[in-house]
PDB file of C-alpha atoms in Angstrom:
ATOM      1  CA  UNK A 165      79.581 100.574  74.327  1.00  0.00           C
ATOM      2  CA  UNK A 166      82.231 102.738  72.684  1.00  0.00           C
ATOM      3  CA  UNK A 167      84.464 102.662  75.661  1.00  0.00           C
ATOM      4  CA  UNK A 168      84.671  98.697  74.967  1.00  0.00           C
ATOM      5  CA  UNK A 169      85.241  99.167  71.645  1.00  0.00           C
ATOM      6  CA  UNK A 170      87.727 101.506  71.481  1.00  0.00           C
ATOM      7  CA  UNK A 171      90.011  99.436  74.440  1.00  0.00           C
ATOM      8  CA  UNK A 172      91.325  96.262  74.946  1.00  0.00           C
ATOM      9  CA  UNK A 173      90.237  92.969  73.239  1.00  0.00           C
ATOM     10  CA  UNK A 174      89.808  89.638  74.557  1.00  0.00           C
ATOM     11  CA  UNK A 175      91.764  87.350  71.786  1.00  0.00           C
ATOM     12  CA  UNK A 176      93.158  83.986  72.223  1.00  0.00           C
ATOM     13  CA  UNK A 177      96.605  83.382  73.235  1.00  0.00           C
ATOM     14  CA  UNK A 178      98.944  80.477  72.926  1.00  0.00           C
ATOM     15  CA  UNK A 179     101.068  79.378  75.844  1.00  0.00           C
ATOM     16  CA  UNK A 180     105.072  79.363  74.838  1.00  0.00           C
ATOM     17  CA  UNK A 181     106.415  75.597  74.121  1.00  0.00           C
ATOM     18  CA  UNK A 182     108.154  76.371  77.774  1.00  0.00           C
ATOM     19  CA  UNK A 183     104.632  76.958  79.328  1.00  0.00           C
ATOM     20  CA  UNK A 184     103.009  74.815  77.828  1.00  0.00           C
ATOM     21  CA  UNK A 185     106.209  71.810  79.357  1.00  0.00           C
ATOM     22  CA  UNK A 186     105.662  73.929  82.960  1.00  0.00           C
ATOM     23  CA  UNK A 187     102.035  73.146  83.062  1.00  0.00           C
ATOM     24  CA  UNK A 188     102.543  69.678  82.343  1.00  0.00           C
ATOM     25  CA  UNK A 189     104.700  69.674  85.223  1.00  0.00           C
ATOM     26  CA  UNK A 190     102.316  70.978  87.621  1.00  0.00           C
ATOM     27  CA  UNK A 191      99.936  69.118  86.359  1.00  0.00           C
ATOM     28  CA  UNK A 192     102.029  65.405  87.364  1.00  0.00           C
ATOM     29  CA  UNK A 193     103.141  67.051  90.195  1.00  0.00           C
ATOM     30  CA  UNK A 194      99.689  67.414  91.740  1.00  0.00           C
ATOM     31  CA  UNK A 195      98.411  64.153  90.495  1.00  0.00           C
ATOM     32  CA  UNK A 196     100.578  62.221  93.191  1.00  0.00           C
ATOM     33  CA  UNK A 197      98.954  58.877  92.746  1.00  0.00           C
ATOM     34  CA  UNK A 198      99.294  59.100  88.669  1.00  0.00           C
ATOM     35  CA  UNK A 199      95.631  58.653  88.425  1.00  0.00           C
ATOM     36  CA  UNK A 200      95.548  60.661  85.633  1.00  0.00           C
ATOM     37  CA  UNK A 201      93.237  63.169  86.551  1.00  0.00           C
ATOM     38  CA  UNK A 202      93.474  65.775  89.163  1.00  0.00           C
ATOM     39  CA  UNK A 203      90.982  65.801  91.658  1.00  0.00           C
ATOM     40  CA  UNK A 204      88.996  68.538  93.451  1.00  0.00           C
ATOM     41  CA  UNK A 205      91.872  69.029  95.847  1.00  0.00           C
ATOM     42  CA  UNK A 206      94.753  68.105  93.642  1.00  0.00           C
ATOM     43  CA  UNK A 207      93.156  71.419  90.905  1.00  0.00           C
ATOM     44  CA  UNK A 208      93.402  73.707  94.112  1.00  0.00           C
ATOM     45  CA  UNK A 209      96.708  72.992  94.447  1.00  0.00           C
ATOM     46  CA  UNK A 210      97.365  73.003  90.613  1.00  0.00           C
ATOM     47  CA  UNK A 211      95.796  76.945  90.563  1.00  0.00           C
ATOM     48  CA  UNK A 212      98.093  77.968  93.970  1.00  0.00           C
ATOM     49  CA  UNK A 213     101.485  76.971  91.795  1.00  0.00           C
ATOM     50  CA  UNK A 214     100.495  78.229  88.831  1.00  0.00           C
ATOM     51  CA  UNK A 215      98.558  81.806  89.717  1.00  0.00           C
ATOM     52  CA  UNK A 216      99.816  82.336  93.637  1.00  0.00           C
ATOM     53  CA  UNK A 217      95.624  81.923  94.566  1.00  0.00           C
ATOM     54  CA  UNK A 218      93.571  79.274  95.964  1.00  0.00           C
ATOM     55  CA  UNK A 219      90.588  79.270  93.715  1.00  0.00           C
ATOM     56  CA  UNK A 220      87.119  80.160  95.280  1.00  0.00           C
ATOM     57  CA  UNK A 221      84.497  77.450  96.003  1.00  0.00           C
ATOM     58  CA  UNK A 222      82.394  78.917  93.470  1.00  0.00           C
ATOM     59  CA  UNK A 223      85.310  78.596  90.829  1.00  0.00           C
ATOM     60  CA  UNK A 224      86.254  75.122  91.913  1.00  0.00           C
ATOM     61  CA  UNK A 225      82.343  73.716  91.275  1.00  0.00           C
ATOM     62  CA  UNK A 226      82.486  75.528  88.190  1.00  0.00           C
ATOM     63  CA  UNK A 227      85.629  73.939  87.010  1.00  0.00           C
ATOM     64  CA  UNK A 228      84.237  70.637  88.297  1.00  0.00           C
ATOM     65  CA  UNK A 229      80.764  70.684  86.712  1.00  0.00           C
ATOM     66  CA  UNK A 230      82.502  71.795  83.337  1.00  0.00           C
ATOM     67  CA  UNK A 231      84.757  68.569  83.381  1.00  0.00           C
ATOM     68  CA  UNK A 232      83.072  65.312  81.775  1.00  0.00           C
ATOM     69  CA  UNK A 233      80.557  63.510  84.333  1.00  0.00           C
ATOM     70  CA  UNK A 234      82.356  59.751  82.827  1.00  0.00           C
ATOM     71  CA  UNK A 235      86.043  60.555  84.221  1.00  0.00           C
ATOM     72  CA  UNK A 236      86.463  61.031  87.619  1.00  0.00           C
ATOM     73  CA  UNK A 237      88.634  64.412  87.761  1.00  0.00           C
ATOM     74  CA  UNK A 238      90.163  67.065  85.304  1.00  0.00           C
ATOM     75  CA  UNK A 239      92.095  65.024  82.481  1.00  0.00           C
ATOM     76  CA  UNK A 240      95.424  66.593  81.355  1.00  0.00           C
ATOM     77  CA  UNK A 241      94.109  68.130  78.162  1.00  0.00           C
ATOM     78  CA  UNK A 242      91.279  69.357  80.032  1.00  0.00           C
ATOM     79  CA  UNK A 243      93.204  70.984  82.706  1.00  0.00           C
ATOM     80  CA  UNK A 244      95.921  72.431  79.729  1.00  0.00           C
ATOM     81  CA  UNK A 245      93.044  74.591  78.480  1.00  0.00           C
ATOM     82  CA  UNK A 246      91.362  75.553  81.400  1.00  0.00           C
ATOM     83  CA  UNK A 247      95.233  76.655  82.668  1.00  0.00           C
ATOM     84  CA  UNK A 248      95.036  78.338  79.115  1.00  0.00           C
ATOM     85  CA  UNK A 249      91.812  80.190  79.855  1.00  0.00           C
ATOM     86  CA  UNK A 250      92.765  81.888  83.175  1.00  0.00           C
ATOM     87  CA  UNK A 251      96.066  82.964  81.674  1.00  0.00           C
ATOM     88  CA  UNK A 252      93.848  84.804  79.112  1.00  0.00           C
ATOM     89  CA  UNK A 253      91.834  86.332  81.661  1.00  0.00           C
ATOM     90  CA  UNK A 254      94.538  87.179  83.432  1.00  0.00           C
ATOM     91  CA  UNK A 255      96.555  89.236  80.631  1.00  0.00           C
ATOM     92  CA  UNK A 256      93.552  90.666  79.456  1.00  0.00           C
ATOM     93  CA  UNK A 257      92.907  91.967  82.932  1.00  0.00           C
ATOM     94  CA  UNK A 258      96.488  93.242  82.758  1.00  0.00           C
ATOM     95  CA  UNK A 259      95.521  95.083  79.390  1.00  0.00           C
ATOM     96  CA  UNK A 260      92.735  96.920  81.234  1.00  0.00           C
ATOM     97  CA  UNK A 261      94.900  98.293  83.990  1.00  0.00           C
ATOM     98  CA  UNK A 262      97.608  99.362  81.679  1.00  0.00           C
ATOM     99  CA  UNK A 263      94.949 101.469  79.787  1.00  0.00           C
ATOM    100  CA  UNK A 264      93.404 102.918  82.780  1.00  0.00           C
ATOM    101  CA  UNK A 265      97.039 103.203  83.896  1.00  0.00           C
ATOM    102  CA  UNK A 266      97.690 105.743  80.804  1.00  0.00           C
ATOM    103  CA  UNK A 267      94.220 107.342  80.894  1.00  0.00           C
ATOM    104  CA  UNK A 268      95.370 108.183  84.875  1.00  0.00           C
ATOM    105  CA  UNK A 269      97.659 111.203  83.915  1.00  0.00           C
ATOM    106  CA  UNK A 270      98.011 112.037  87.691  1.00  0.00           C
ATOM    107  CA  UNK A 271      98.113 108.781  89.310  1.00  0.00           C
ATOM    108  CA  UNK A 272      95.201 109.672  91.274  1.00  0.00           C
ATOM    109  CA  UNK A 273      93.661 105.965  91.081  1.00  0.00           C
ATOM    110  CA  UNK A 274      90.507 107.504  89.297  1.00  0.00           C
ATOM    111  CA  UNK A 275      89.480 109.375  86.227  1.00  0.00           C
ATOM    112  CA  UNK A 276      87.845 112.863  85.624  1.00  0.00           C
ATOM    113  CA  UNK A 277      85.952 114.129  82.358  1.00  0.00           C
ATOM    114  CA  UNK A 278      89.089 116.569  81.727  1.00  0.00           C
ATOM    115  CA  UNK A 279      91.448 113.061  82.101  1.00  0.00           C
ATOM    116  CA  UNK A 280      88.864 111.188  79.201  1.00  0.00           C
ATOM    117  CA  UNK A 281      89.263 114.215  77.312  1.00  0.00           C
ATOM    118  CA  UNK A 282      92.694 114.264  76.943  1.00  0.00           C
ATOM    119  CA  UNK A 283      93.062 110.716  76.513  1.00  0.00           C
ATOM    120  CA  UNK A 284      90.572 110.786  73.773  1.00  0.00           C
ATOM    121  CA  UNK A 285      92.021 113.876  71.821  1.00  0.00           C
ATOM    122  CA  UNK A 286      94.570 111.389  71.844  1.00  0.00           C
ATOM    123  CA  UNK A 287      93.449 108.512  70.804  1.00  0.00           C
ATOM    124  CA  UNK A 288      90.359 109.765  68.588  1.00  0.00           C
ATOM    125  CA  UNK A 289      90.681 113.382  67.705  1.00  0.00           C
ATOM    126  CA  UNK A 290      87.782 113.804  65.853  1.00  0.00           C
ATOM    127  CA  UNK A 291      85.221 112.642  68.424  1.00  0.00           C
ATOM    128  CA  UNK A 292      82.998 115.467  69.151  1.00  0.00           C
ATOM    129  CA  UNK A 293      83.533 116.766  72.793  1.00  0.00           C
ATOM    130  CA  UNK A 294      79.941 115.649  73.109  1.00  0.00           C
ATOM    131  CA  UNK A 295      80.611 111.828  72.468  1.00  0.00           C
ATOM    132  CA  UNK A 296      83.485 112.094  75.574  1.00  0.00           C
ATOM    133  CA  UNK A 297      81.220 113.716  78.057  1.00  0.00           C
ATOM    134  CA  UNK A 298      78.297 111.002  76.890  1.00  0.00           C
ATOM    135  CA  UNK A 299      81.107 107.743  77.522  1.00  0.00           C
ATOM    136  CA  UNK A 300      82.276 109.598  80.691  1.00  0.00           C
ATOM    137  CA  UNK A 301      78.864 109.710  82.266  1.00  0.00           C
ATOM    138  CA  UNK A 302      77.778 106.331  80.959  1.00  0.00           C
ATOM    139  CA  UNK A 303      81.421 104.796  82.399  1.00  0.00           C
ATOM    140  CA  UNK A 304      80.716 106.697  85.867  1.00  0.00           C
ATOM    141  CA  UNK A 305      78.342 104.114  86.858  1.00  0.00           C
ATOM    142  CA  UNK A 306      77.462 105.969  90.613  1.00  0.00           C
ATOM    143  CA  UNK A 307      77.940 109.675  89.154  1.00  0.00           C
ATOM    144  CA  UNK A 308      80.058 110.800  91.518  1.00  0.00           C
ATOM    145  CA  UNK A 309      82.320 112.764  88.190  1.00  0.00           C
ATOM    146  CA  UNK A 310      84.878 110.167  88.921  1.00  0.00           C
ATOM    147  CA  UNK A 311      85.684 106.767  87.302  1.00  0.00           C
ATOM    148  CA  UNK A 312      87.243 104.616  89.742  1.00  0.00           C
ATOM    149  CA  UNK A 313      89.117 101.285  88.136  1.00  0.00           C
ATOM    150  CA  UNK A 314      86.416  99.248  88.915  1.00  0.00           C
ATOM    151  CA  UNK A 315      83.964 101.224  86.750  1.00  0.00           C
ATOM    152  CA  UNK A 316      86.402 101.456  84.635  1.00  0.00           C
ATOM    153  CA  UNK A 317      86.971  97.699  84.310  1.00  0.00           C
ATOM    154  CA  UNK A 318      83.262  97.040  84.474  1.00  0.00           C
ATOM    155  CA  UNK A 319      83.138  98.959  81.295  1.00  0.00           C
ATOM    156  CA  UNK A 320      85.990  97.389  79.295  1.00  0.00           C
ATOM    157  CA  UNK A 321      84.602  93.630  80.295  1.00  0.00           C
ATOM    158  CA  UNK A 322      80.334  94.399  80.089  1.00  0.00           C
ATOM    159  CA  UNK A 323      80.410  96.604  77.428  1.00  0.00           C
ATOM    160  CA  UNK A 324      81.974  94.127  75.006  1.00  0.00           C
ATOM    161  CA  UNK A 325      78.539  92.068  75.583  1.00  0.00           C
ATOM    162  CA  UNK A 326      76.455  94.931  74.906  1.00  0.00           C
ATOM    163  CA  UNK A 327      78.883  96.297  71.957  1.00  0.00           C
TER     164      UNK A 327
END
């Protein structure tokens, strides 16, 4: 999709030395008993001081089947690049609302063909008027002529697959 494309990229990111110490902390905080793994619980806690959430039950067996079935919770290196992971999601998410931020002109919360065409005249002057109105309807996944964030968003993260 060009809309993918053209927009923010997923990359790898390294936590700051400082980040990196804070995690560590919040990792020995959790593990009370110093097993040395966190456990179910102690990761739920772990994602509420670190992201302001408590994870999902469908995120928590996902974290839990990733981990290795011979230890009996997340190990600390394990649990630095998980921490690592969301953080990527997380700014990457960020990167997607900033765009659809600038693309919003009127802070209306949604985008119309005559707000992708000025973007793009921006961005990509010589795309034919024809490629814009082709993105726009392909973007507007209920074609209601608007592009709400979500389709927005939906576009940015399931186009990259399809790109």
């Amino acid at each position: 999709m060009f809309l993918a494309q053209a927009g923010a990229r997923p990359r790898t990111w390294e936590a700051s030395p400082s980040e990196h110490r804070k995690w560590v902390k919040v990792f020995k905080a959790c593990d009370e008993d110093n097993k040395g793994y966190l456990s179910r619980e102690d990761f739920k806690v772990a994602v509420v001081m670190l992201f302001g959430y408590k994870p999902s039950k469908i995120e928590a067996d996902s974290v839990m089947s990733s981990i290795n079935p011979n230890t009996s919770g997340i190990l600390l290196g394990d649990f630095l690049n998980i921490v690592r992971k969301k953080k990527e999601a997380q700014l990457y998410q960020n990167e997607i609302r900033h765009i659809f931020t600038a693309f919003d002109a009127h802070y209306r919360g949604f985008l119309t063909l005559e707000d992708f065409k000025k973007a793009f005249r921006r961005v990509a002057p010589k795309l034919r008027e024809r490629t814009v109105l082709e993105v726009f309807r392909e973007v507007d996944r209920d074609s209601d002529g608007h592009v709400s964030f979500r389709d927005f968003e939906y576009a940015m993260t399931h186009g990259q697959s399809e790109a």
